[in-house]
Structure formats: C-alpha cells, structure tokens
XYZ file of N, CA and C in Angstrom:
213
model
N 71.970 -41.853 59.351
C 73.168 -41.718 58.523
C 73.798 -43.105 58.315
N 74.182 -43.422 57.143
C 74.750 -44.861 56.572
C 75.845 -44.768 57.640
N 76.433 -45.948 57.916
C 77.716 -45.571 58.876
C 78.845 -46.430 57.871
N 79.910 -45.965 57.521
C 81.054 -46.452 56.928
C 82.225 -45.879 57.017
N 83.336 -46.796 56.297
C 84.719 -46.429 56.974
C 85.292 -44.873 56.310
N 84.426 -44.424 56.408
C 84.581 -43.061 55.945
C 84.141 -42.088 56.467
N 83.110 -42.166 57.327
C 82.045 -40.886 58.552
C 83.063 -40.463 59.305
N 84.266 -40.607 59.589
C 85.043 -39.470 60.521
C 85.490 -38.994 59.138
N 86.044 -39.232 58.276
C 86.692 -38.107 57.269
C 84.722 -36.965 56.625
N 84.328 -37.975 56.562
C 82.632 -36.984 56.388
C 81.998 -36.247 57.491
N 82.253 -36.135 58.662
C 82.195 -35.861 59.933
C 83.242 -34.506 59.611
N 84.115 -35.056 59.770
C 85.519 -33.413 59.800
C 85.233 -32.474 58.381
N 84.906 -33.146 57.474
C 84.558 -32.257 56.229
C 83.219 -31.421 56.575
N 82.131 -32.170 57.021
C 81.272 -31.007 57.634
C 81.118 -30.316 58.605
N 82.174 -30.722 59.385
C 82.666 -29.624 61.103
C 83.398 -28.467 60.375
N 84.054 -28.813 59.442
C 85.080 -27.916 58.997
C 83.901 -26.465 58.322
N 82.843 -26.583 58.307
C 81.828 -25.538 57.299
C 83.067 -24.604 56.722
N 83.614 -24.882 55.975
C 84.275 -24.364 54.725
C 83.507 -23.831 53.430
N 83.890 -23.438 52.313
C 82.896 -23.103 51.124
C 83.819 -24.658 50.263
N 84.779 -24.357 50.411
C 85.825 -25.373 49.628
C 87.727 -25.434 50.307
N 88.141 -26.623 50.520
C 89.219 -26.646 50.934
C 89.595 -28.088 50.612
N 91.024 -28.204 50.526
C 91.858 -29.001 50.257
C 92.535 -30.010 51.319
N 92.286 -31.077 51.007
C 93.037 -32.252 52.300
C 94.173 -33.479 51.373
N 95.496 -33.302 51.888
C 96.476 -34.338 51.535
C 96.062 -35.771 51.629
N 96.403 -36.804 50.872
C 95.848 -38.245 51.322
C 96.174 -38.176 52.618
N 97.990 -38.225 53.244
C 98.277 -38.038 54.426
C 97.022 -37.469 55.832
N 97.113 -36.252 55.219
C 95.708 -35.787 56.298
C 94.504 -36.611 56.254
N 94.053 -37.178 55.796
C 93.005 -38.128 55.171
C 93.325 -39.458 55.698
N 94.022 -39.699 55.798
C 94.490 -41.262 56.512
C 95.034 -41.006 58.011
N 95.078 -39.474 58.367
C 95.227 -39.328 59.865
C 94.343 -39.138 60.093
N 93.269 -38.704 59.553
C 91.524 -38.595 59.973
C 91.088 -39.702 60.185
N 91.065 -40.416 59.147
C 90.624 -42.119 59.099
C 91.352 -43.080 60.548
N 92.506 -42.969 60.235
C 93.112 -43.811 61.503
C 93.473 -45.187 60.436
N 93.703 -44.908 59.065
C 93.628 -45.640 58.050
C 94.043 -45.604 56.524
N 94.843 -46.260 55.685
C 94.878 -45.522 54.169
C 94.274 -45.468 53.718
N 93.953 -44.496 52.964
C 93.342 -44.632 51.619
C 93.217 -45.391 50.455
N 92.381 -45.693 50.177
C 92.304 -46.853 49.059
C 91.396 -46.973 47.623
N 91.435 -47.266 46.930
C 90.742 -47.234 45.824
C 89.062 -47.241 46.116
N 88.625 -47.956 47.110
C 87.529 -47.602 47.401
C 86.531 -46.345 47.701
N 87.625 -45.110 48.021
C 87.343 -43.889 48.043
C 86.500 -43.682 46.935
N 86.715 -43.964 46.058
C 85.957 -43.780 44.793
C 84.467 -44.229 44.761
N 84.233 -45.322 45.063
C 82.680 -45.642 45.125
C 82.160 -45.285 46.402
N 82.608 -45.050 47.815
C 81.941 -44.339 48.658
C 81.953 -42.457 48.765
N 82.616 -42.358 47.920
C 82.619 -40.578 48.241
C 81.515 -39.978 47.785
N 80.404 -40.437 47.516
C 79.077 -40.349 46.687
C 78.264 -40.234 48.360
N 78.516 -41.321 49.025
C 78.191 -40.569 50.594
C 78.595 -39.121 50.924
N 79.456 -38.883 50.770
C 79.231 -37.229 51.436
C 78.500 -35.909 50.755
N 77.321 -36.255 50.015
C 76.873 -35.294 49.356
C 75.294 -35.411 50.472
N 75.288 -36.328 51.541
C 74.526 -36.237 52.608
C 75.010 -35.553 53.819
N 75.965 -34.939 53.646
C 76.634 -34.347 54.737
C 77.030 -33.118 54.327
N 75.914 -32.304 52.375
C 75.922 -30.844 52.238
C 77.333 -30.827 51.432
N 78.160 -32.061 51.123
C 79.612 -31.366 50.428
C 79.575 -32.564 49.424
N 80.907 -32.314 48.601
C 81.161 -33.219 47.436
C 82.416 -33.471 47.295
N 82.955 -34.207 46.931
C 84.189 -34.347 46.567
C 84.200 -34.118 45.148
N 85.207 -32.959 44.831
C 86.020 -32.473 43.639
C 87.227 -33.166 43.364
N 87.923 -32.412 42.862
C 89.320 -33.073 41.820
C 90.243 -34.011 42.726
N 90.196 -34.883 42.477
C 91.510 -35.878 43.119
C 92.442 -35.850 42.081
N 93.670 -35.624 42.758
C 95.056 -35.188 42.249
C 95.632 -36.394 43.014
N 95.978 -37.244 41.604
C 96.707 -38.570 41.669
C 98.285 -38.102 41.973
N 99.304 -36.945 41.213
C 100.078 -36.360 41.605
C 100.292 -35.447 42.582
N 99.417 -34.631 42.660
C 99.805 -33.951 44.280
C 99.381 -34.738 45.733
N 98.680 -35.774 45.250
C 98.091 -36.762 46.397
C 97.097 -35.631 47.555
N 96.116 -35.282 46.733
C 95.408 -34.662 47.258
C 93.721 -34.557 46.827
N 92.906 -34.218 47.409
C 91.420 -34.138 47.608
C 90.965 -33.283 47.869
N 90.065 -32.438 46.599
C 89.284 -30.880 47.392
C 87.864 -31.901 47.286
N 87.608 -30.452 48.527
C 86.166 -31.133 48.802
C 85.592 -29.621 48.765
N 84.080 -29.395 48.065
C 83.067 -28.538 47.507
C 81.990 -28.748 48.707
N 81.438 -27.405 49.123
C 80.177 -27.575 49.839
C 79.304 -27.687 48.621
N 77.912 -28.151 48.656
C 77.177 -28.218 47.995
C 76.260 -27.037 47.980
N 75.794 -26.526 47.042
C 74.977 -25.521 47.229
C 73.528 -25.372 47.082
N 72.619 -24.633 47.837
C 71.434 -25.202 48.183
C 70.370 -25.296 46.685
C-alpha cells in the first residue's frame, strides 16, 4: 500500500465498511491529526485501493461523502 498523509483517513474509511457515509472536514482533520488542504484533491484517487471513492465535496457544508466501490 502507497503510504501517504492520508492512510489513517483511508484506513477509517475502510474500517468503517459502510455502503456510503458522510465525514465533516472537522472529522477529517481529527482523523488526520491535520487540515485539510487542497491537496485532497490529487490524492483521493488513492482510496479507490482501499474498495471506496470519494463522492461530492461540499465546499459549503464543508463536507465529504465517501462511496464503497462496487465489485
């Protein structure tokens, strides 16, 4: 597994085996131990190795769903 500053938030998204659920930046930067940053964007393409995807980022609700992937 690539290792980057993102495998504990990709780590908890696939502990979580959800179908689909929603995480606040807030929750997301208490996962991390870190903010969020524009970089989210070019690494979130990593977690489609960990079975999920990232869906709609909501610049106004400051929030992130994340999609399991389906087989």
């Amino acid at each position: 597994m690539i290792m980057s500053k993102y495998n504990l938030l990709w780590d908890y998204v696939q502990k979580s085996g959800k179908e689909s659920f929603k995480l606040t930046f807030a929750e997301i930067e208490s996962i991390l131990g870190m903010p969020i940053d524009h970089s989210f964007l070019s690494y979130k393409k990593e977690l489609t190795a960990y079975g999920y995807q990232v869906g709609k980022i909501s610049m106004k609700e400051r929030t992130v769903m994340f999609n399991r992937m389906q087989a």
